[in-house]
Short mmCIF file of C-alpha atoms in Angstrom, two decimals:
data_model
loop_
_atom_site.label_atom_id
_atom_site.label_comp_id
_atom_site.label_asym_id
_atom_site.label_seq_id
_atom_site.Cartn_x
_atom_site.Cartn_y
_atom_site.Cartn_z
CA TYR K 1 -127.86 211.65 -0.05
CA ILE K 2 -125.61 211.28 -3.03
CA GLY K 3 -122.97 208.85 -1.99
CA CYS K 4 -119.73 208.06 -0.55
CA TYR K 5 -116.71 209.88 -2.07
CA VAL K 6 -112.86 209.82 -1.76
CA ASP K 7 -111.42 212.63 0.06
CA ASN K 8 -107.77 213.84 0.11
CA THR K 9 -106.41 215.95 3.03
CA ARG K 10 -103.91 217.95 0.73
CA ARG K 11 -106.86 218.76 -1.90
CA ARG K 12 -110.40 218.51 -0.44
CA THR K 13 -113.20 217.43 -2.23
CA LEU K 14 -115.39 220.04 -0.66
CA ARG K 15 -113.72 223.20 -0.53
CA GLY K 16 -115.94 225.50 1.60
CA VAL K 17 -115.74 225.98 5.24
CA SER K 18 -115.26 223.09 7.67
CA PHE K 19 -115.74 222.50 11.31
CA PHE K 20 -115.15 219.52 13.75
CA ASP K 21 -117.01 218.21 16.70
CA TYR K 22 -115.38 214.94 17.91
CA LYS K 23 -118.38 214.52 20.54
CA LYS K 24 -121.46 215.82 19.12
CA MET K 25 -121.33 215.61 15.17
CA THR K 26 -124.72 214.77 13.76
CA VAL K 27 -125.82 214.68 9.86
CA PHE K 28 -128.51 217.25 10.48
CA ARG K 29 -126.02 219.51 12.23
CA CYS K 30 -123.55 219.53 9.39
CA GLN K 31 -126.34 220.02 6.72
CA ASP K 32 -127.80 222.72 8.69
CA ASN K 33 -124.56 224.80 9.17
CA CYS K 34 -123.67 224.26 5.32
CA ALA K 35 -127.28 225.33 4.15
CA GLU K 36 -127.17 228.41 6.40
CA ARG K 37 -123.93 229.48 4.76
CA GLY K 38 -125.48 229.02 1.18
CA TYR K 39 -123.55 225.94 0.25
CA LEU K 40 -124.94 223.22 -2.15
CA TYR K 41 -123.34 220.18 -0.56
CA ALA K 42 -122.56 218.87 2.83
CA GLY K 43 -120.08 216.02 3.61
CA LEU K 44 -119.33 214.12 6.92
CA GLU K 45 -116.01 212.36 7.47
CA PHE K 46 -114.33 210.33 10.21
CA GLY K 47 -117.56 210.43 12.19
CA ALA K 48 -116.85 214.03 13.37
CA GLU K 49 -115.84 216.38 10.54
CA CYS K 50 -118.10 218.67 8.53
CA TYR K 51 -117.25 220.09 5.07
CA CYS K 52 -119.22 222.33 2.87
CA GLY K 53 -118.87 223.06 -0.77
CA HIS K 54 -120.49 224.20 -4.02
CA LYS K 55 -118.97 221.39 -5.98
CA VAL K 56 -118.01 217.68 -5.53
CA GLN K 57 -114.38 217.28 -6.95
CA ALA K 58 -113.68 213.59 -6.41
CA SER K 59 -114.62 210.06 -7.48
CA ASN K 60 -117.13 207.86 -5.91
CA ALA K 61 -115.93 205.38 -3.07
CA SER K 62 -117.64 202.00 -2.15
CA GLU K 63 -120.49 202.63 0.30
CA SER K 64 -118.90 200.08 2.55
CA GLU K 65 -115.95 202.44 2.94
CA CYS K 66 -118.12 205.16 4.55
CA ASN K 67 -118.28 203.07 7.81
CA MET K 68 -118.00 205.43 10.78
CA GLU K 69 -120.82 206.13 12.92
CA CYS K 70 -121.65 209.90 13.77
CA LYS K 71 -120.10 210.94 17.16
CA GLY K 72 -123.41 212.63 18.06
CA GLU K 73 -125.80 209.94 16.62
CA ARG K 74 -124.83 206.33 16.45
CA SER K 75 -127.83 205.52 14.16
CA ASN K 76 -126.14 207.40 11.36
CA THR K 77 -123.12 207.23 9.08
CA CYS K 78 -120.68 210.22 9.00
CA GLY K 79 -117.88 209.11 6.34
CA GLY K 80 -114.95 207.12 7.12
CA VAL K 81 -111.30 207.30 6.99
CA ASN K 82 -110.53 209.90 4.11
CA ARG K 83 -114.19 209.08 2.95
CA LEU K 84 -117.12 211.64 2.90
CA SER K 85 -120.74 210.90 3.14
CA ILE K 86 -122.04 213.69 0.78
CA TYR K 87 -125.59 215.26 0.76
CA ARG K 88 -126.89 217.67 -1.89
CA LEU K 89 -128.78 220.47 0.02
CA GLU K 90 -132.21 221.84 -0.84
CA LEU K 91 -131.71 225.44 -0.28
CA ALA K 92 -135.05 227.32 0.58
CA GLN K 93 -134.35 229.75 -1.96
CA GLU K 94 -131.72 230.47 -4.75
CA SER K 95 -131.01 233.78 -3.11
CA ALA K 96 -129.48 231.96 -0.22
CA ARG K 97 -126.40 231.61 -2.35
CA ARG K 98 -126.31 235.20 -3.29
CA TYR K 99 -123.89 237.76 -2.17
CA GLY K 100 -125.53 238.14 1.27
CA SER K 101 -123.15 235.60 2.30
CA ALA K 102 -120.13 237.27 0.70
CA ILE K 103 -118.05 239.60 2.84
CA PHE K 104 -117.40 243.19 1.56
CA ARG K 105 -113.71 244.00 1.87
CA GLY K 106 -113.47 247.35 0.17
CA CYS K 107 -112.25 249.51 -2.57
CA PHE K 108 -108.67 248.84 -3.85
CA ARG K 109 -106.60 250.26 -6.62
CA GLN K 110 -106.03 247.72 -9.56
CA PRO K 111 -102.70 245.94 -8.62
CA ASP K 112 -99.81 246.22 -11.14
CA ASN K 113 -99.60 242.70 -12.44
CA VAL K 114 -103.50 242.32 -12.34
CA SER K 115 -103.55 239.03 -14.66
CA ILE K 116 -100.97 237.25 -12.04
CA ALA K 117 -102.65 238.74 -9.06
CA LEU K 118 -106.19 238.01 -9.95
CA PRO K 119 -105.67 235.27 -12.55
CA VAL K 120 -109.37 234.43 -13.65
CA SER K 121 -111.41 236.76 -15.17
CA GLN K 122 -114.53 237.39 -17.34
CA LEU K 123 -116.01 240.16 -19.26
CA MET K 124 -119.49 240.70 -17.94
CA LEU K 125 -121.51 243.65 -19.94
CA ASN K 126 -124.63 243.05 -17.71
CA MET K 127 -122.22 243.09 -14.39
CA SER K 128 -123.81 242.93 -10.95
CA VAL K 129 -122.36 242.00 -7.42
CA ASP K 130 -124.21 238.60 -7.66
CA LYS K 131 -122.97 237.56 -11.15
CA CYS K 132 -119.32 238.17 -10.10
CA VAL K 133 -119.51 236.70 -6.74
CA ASP K 134 -121.22 233.55 -8.07
CA PHE K 135 -118.73 233.32 -11.01
CA CYS K 136 -115.61 233.41 -8.54
CA THR K 137 -117.44 230.99 -6.18
CA GLU K 138 -118.11 228.66 -9.01
CA LYS K 139 -114.30 228.99 -10.02
CA GLU K 140 -113.37 228.19 -6.32
CA TYR K 141 -111.65 231.38 -5.53
CA PRO K 142 -112.23 233.41 -2.12
CA LEU K 143 -111.82 236.95 -3.66
CA SER K 144 -114.12 238.29 -6.23
CA ALA K 145 -113.08 241.81 -7.64
CA LEU K 146 -115.34 244.02 -9.78
CA ALA K 147 -113.68 246.16 -12.22
CA GLY K 148 -116.56 247.90 -14.30
CA THR K 149 -117.37 245.35 -16.88
CA ALA K 150 -114.79 242.97 -15.74
CA CYS K 151 -115.01 240.41 -13.02
CA ARG K 152 -111.79 239.08 -11.59
CA CYS K 153 -111.00 236.14 -9.03
CA GLY K 154 -108.21 235.27 -7.06
CA PHE K 155 -106.43 234.82 -3.57
CA PRO K 156 -104.92 237.50 -1.22
CA THR K 157 -101.13 237.50 -1.98
CA THR K 158 -98.25 239.88 -1.69
CA LEU K 159 -99.15 241.10 -5.11
CA PHE K 160 -102.76 242.03 -3.82
CA THR K 161 -102.67 242.22 0.15
CA LEU K 162 -106.05 244.12 0.66
CA HIS K 163 -104.08 246.34 3.20
CA GLU K 164 -104.36 249.62 1.09
CA ARG K 165 -107.85 250.48 1.13
CA GLU K 166 -109.08 253.47 -0.96
CA ASP K 167 -112.01 255.86 -0.66
CA GLU K 168 -115.10 253.92 -1.52
CA GLN K 169 -116.33 256.92 -3.97
CA LEU K 170 -113.51 255.90 -6.28
CA CYS K 171 -115.29 252.77 -6.87
CA ALA K 172 -118.85 254.31 -6.94
CA GLN K 173 -119.36 253.42 -10.62
CA LYS K 174 -122.99 251.93 -11.10
CA CYS K 175 -123.25 248.43 -12.25
CA ALA K 176 -124.71 247.87 -15.71
CA GLY K 177 -127.05 244.98 -14.70
CA GLU K 178 -127.99 246.34 -11.32
CA GLU K 179 -128.59 250.21 -10.91
CA PHE K 180 -128.34 250.37 -6.99
CA GLU K 181 -125.06 248.74 -6.93
CA SER K 182 -121.38 250.02 -7.40
CA CYS K 183 -119.32 247.82 -9.64
CA GLY K 184 -115.87 249.45 -9.42
CA THR K 185 -113.92 250.83 -12.50
CA ALA K 186 -110.95 249.46 -14.57
CA GLU K 187 -108.60 251.27 -12.19
CA TYR K 188 -110.38 250.74 -8.84
CA LEU K 189 -111.66 247.31 -7.87
CA LEU K 190 -114.60 246.67 -5.59
CA VAL K 191 -113.72 243.34 -3.64
CA TYR K 192 -115.85 240.93 -1.98
CA GLN K 193 -114.82 237.73 -0.12
CA THR K 194 -116.77 234.77 -1.32
CA GLN K 195 -117.86 231.68 0.53
CA VAL K 196 -114.98 229.57 -0.82
CA GLN K 197 -112.54 228.63 2.04
CA ASP K 198 -108.91 229.74 1.35
CA ASN K 199 -107.15 226.35 2.08
CA ARG K 200 -103.45 227.62 1.94
CA CYS K 201 -103.31 227.92 5.68
CA MET K 202 -105.62 225.08 6.84
CA ASP K 203 -103.29 222.10 7.14
CA ARG K 204 -101.98 221.69 10.56
CA ARG K 205 -99.51 218.96 12.18
CA PHE K 206 -97.39 218.35 15.27
CA LEU K 207 -93.67 219.46 15.01
CA PRO K 208 -91.55 217.17 13.17
CA THR K 209 -88.86 217.42 15.79
CA HIS K 210 -89.21 217.87 19.47
CA ALA K 211 -88.84 221.61 20.34
CA LYS K 212 -85.91 222.74 22.44
CA GLN K 213 -87.51 225.70 23.92
CA LEU K 214 -90.91 225.83 25.58
CA VAL K 215 -92.84 229.04 24.73
CA ALA K 216 -96.01 230.07 26.70
CA LEU K 217 -98.87 231.83 25.15
CA ALA K 218 -99.94 233.37 28.41
CA SER K 219 -102.89 235.40 29.20
CA PHE K 220 -105.48 236.31 31.80
CA PRO K 221 -108.62 234.12 31.22
CA GLY K 222 -111.03 236.10 28.68
CA ALA K 223 -108.20 237.70 27.02
CA GLY K 224 -108.54 235.80 23.68
CA ASN K 225 -106.01 232.92 24.23
CA THR K 226 -108.13 230.45 22.40
CA TRP K 227 -108.65 232.80 19.40
CA ALA K 228 -104.92 233.50 19.38
CA ARG K 229 -104.18 229.72 19.27
CA HIS K 230 -106.37 229.42 16.10
CA LEU K 231 -104.51 232.30 14.36
CA ILE K 232 -100.99 230.76 15.46
CA GLU K 233 -102.07 227.28 14.06
CA LEU K 234 -103.35 228.67 10.84
CA ALA K 235 -100.03 230.96 10.52
CA THR K 236 -97.41 228.43 11.40
CA GLY K 237 -99.22 225.23 10.34
CA PHE K 238 -98.52 223.46 13.84
CA TYR K 239 -100.55 222.77 16.60
CA THR K 240 -100.52 224.62 19.89
CA GLY K 241 -100.54 222.93 23.22
CA SER K 242 -101.98 223.74 26.54
CA TYR K 243 -101.10 223.69 30.32
CA TYR K 244 -104.41 222.26 30.90
CA PHE K 245 -106.57 219.78 29.18
CA ASP K 246 -109.93 221.12 27.86
CA GLY K 247 -111.95 218.35 26.06
CA SER K 248 -114.44 220.88 24.40
CA LEU K 249 -111.33 222.43 22.84
CA TYR K 250 -109.91 219.18 21.87
CA ASN K 251 -113.27 218.29 20.23
CA LYS K 252 -113.25 221.41 18.34
CA GLY K 253 -109.96 220.47 16.57
CA PHE K 254 -107.32 221.80 18.77
CA LYS K 255 -105.18 218.23 18.56
CA GLY K 256 -102.26 219.60 20.89
CA GLU K 257 -104.76 219.86 23.74
CA ARG K 258 -104.20 216.27 24.71
CA ASP K 259 -100.67 216.38 24.65
CA HIS K 260 -98.51 216.92 28.06
CA TRP K 261 -97.51 220.49 28.01
CA ARG K 262 -93.83 219.60 28.06
CA SER K 263 -94.20 217.03 25.21
CA GLY K 264 -92.27 219.39 22.74
CA ARG K 265 -94.66 218.50 19.99
CA THR K 266 -96.64 221.82 19.98
CA ILE K 267 -95.54 225.43 18.80
CA CYS K 268 -96.32 227.13 22.08
CA ILE K 269 -98.39 226.21 25.15
CA LYS K 270 -101.48 227.99 26.50
CA THR K 271 -101.39 229.16 30.08
CA HIS K 272 -103.09 231.35 32.48
CA GLU K 273 -100.78 230.61 35.45
CA SER K 274 -99.07 233.57 37.19
CA GLY K 275 -96.83 232.01 39.94
CA GLN K 276 -93.03 232.60 39.73
CA LYS K 277 -92.51 228.83 39.45
CA GLU K 278 -94.59 228.27 36.68
CA ILE K 279 -93.52 231.20 34.71
CA GLU K 280 -89.86 230.42 35.05
CA SER K 281 -90.50 226.96 33.64
CA PHE K 282 -90.94 228.38 30.02
CA ASP K 283 -87.99 229.78 27.99
CA SER K 284 -89.95 232.60 26.27
CA ALA K 285 -93.65 233.82 26.19
CA ILE K 286 -96.15 235.60 24.17
CA LEU K 287 -98.13 237.76 26.78
CA LEU K 288 -101.53 238.72 25.44
CA ILE K 289 -103.22 241.67 27.36
CA ARG K 290 -106.93 242.74 26.94
CA ASN K 291 -108.76 245.50 28.29
CA PRO K 292 -109.97 244.34 31.76
CA TYR K 293 -113.74 245.38 31.53
CA LYS K 294 -113.92 243.36 28.31
CA ALA K 295 -111.79 240.38 29.66
CA LEU K 296 -113.84 240.11 33.05
CA MET K 297 -117.05 239.95 30.98
CA ALA K 298 -115.75 237.50 28.32
CA GLU K 299 -114.47 235.13 31.31
CA PHE K 300 -117.72 235.53 33.19
CA ASN K 301 -119.50 234.47 29.98
CA ARG K 302 -117.22 231.47 29.57
CA LYS K 303 -117.41 230.38 33.14
CA TYR K 304 -121.44 230.48 33.26
CA GLY K 305 -121.94 229.90 29.39
CA GLY K 306 -119.12 227.86 27.89
CA HIS K 307 -116.71 228.86 25.14
CA ILE K 308 -119.07 230.55 22.77
CA GLY K 309 -122.20 230.97 25.10
CA PHE K 310 -123.31 233.67 27.43
CA ALA K 311 -124.02 234.04 31.35
CA ALA K 312 -127.55 234.20 32.23
CA HIS K 313 -129.21 237.41 33.30
CA ALA K 314 -129.78 235.98 36.83
CA HIS K 315 -125.98 235.49 37.00
CA TRP K 316 -125.13 239.04 36.23
CA LYS K 317 -127.79 240.46 38.52
CA GLY K 318 -127.14 237.87 41.26
CA LYS K 319 -124.18 237.72 43.68
CA GLU K 320 -121.99 235.77 41.26
CA TRP K 321 -120.82 238.96 39.24
CA PRO K 322 -119.81 241.16 42.16
CA GLU K 323 -118.02 238.27 43.80
CA PHE K 324 -116.28 237.44 40.34
CA VAL K 325 -115.02 240.92 39.72
CA ALA K 326 -113.68 241.09 43.43
CA ASN K 327 -111.72 237.95 42.92
CA TYR K 328 -110.48 238.30 39.35
CA ALA K 329 -110.10 242.13 38.85
CA PRO K 330 -106.86 241.89 40.98
CA TRP K 331 -105.68 238.85 39.23
CA TRP K 332 -105.89 240.55 35.78
CA ALA K 333 -103.05 243.16 37.03
CA THR K 334 -101.01 240.57 38.87
CA HIS K 335 -100.87 238.28 36.01
CA THR K 336 -99.28 240.87 33.79
CA LEU K 337 -97.04 242.07 36.58
CA ASP K 338 -95.79 238.58 37.32
CA TRP K 339 -95.02 237.76 33.77
CA LEU K 340 -93.07 240.97 33.20
CA ARG K 341 -91.13 240.12 36.37
CA TYR K 342 -90.29 236.54 36.04
CA GLY K 343 -90.68 235.87 32.33
CA LYS K 344 -87.76 235.22 30.10
CA LYS K 345 -88.11 237.02 26.78
CA VAL K 346 -91.50 238.15 26.76
CA LEU K 347 -93.28 239.71 23.70
CA VAL K 348 -96.35 241.62 24.90
CA VAL K 349 -99.38 241.67 22.51
CA HIS K 350 -102.46 243.86 23.02
CA PHE K 351 -105.53 241.83 22.07
CA GLU K 352 -106.87 245.21 20.60
CA ASP K 353 -103.96 245.72 18.37
CA LEU K 354 -104.07 242.23 17.07
CA LYS K 355 -107.84 242.64 16.27
CA ARG K 356 -106.92 245.88 14.43
CA ASP K 357 -103.85 245.09 12.87
CA LEU K 358 -103.63 241.31 12.43
CA PHE K 359 -101.02 240.95 9.77
CA VAL K 360 -98.22 242.89 11.68
CA GLN K 361 -99.03 241.58 15.21
CA LEU K 362 -99.18 237.92 13.98
CA GLN K 363 -95.93 238.47 12.11
CA ARG K 364 -94.36 239.65 15.48
CA MET K 365 -95.85 236.55 17.15
CA VAL K 366 -94.63 233.90 14.62
CA GLY K 367 -91.25 235.59 14.71
CA LEU K 368 -90.87 234.95 18.46
CA LEU K 369 -91.99 231.34 17.67
CA GLY K 370 -88.96 230.99 15.41
CA ILE K 371 -90.71 230.45 12.26
CA ALA K 372 -90.24 232.40 9.12
CA ALA K 373 -93.54 233.83 8.37
CA CYS K 374 -94.85 232.87 5.00
CA GLU K 375 -96.60 236.09 3.87
CA ASP K 376 -99.20 234.32 1.60
CA ARG K 377 -100.10 232.08 4.64
CA LEU K 378 -100.49 235.22 6.73
CA LEU K 379 -102.96 236.96 4.21
CA CYS K 380 -104.89 233.65 4.09
CA VAL K 381 -105.18 233.75 8.04
CA GLU K 382 -106.56 237.32 7.69
CA GLY K 383 -109.39 236.11 5.56
CA GLN K 384 -110.70 233.49 8.07
CA LYS K 385 -109.53 235.10 11.23
CA ASP K 386 -112.64 234.34 13.25
CA GLY K 387 -112.71 230.52 13.44
CA ASN K 388 -115.26 228.56 15.46
CA PHE K 389 -114.45 230.64 18.73
CA LYS K 390 -116.11 233.99 18.50
CA ARG K 391 -119.13 234.85 20.56
CA SER K 392 -121.55 236.44 18.21
CA GLY K 393 -120.55 239.79 19.62
CA LEU K 394 -120.34 240.20 23.39
CA ARG K 395 -124.05 240.24 23.89
CA LYS K 396 -125.01 243.62 24.76
CA LEU K 397 -126.41 243.75 28.36
CA GLU K 398 -129.20 246.34 28.57
CA TYR K 399 -127.26 247.91 31.46
CA ASP K 400 -123.62 248.43 32.38
CA PRO K 401 -122.77 245.77 34.87
CA TYR K 402 -119.73 247.75 36.49
CA THR K 403 -120.61 249.81 39.52
CA PRO K 404 -118.66 253.02 40.36
CA GLU K 405 -116.80 251.20 42.99
CA MET K 406 -115.79 248.44 40.56
CA ARG K 407 -114.67 251.04 37.95
CA LYS K 408 -112.65 252.87 40.64
CA MET K 409 -110.82 249.64 41.72
CA ILE K 410 -110.16 248.53 38.00
CA SER K 411 -108.90 252.10 37.06
CA GLY K 412 -106.28 251.55 39.65
CA TYR K 413 -105.14 248.39 38.38
CA ILE K 414 -105.06 249.59 34.85
CA LYS K 415 -102.70 252.62 36.01
CA THR K 416 -100.46 249.83 37.54
CA VAL K 417 -100.10 247.84 34.61
CA ASP K 418 -99.49 250.79 32.36
CA THR K 419 -96.62 251.91 34.57
CA ALA K 420 -95.11 248.40 34.75
CA LEU K 421 -95.23 248.32 30.82
CA LYS K 422 -93.64 251.81 30.47
CA LEU K 423 -90.85 250.70 32.89
CA GLN K 424 -90.12 248.00 30.55
CA ASN K 425 -89.83 250.60 27.67
CA LEU K 426 -92.79 249.26 26.20
CA SER K 427 -95.87 251.20 25.10
CA GLY K 428 -98.46 251.29 27.85
CA VAL K 429 -102.16 250.08 27.68
CA PRO K 430 -104.29 251.25 24.84
CA ASP K 431 -106.30 254.41 25.55
CA ASP K 432 -109.64 252.55 25.34
CA TYR K 433 -108.78 250.62 28.83
CA TYR K 434 -110.04 253.60 30.64
CA PRO K 435 -113.96 253.91 30.83
CA ARG K 436 -115.08 256.77 28.62
#
């Protein structure tokens, strides 16, 4: 423990990843999460918030100002209001900070105004991926770009969007300091995303004036609604609301979850409803559709394992799964059909398109919400699109849970939805909805 420090919501003291849990935060959980990601410091604030970082960039505060108990263990202190209880972490090995924790983004042509696009640079005659990633991490930048013997650092911006990937062979020049690694060239940069969190899209608040229009974020359960809310909040800077109240989502930082859905303080409202009366109470809607085979499995996992957990083997093999499919598969189809029929001003977004082409799809969604999308903010979202609500890959079952009878029934529903979309002059369902 190194002490109590001042924190500022505009400019964070610890600028790495952060996560919140307003029910179960403990000192160990915060330390463990930061150490696992290779950070040197872990800080707790407001009894429930955990921040990680490589540097402490603030002044000490009086110990008496770190006065809030941890939500998950009353015997320990977890900071205070704008005050951090900070710990220096003992990493098992120095290599825990190495580029194993950086994400490879690809090979890109050097941007025109490179000194503006990637403003910090250092000549490294003994260049390696480690050295460049560590240098940019130390300088608090989320992007590390290797250009032969130069290491450059910056943010994704309109000058350097990371949208136009090049063939990796163009970057395949060996590193001077590490013969088995590529270090890019003066013309083609090899880019890694460091662990530094891009904070340009992290601030969120309620709408300053009450919304005149109620916008639904409608989906069948398991179609990625929570993930879409995370993206919308980062992209717009405003909280999303919900037709329901889910305490676990509120505890994870979705502050709009506690507002009544008609409060007008949130940018859009999550709903899984599909009745005419419920649909007609919204002025417009983003309708999120996902492959039913994936959506049914995701919702089954949520129902029996929580938001990021998994259903047990016994649930898949027992009577629960066939009963679930019999009840939920028809609803997957009627949900979309009802929103297309009764919804006013409906924007259809396919979950698969959102995953594949986040920037363009998010631009469409933000457009419907009536907000001018700031491109730098959208590029910031792309860099931290997963958030805390991603199951660690849909856990692969050793077998296919769908019987031929289930597949036949679901195929019929897919055809019905495909036809309904085309009748509205929209593109039909993506090809991968049909089992191969």
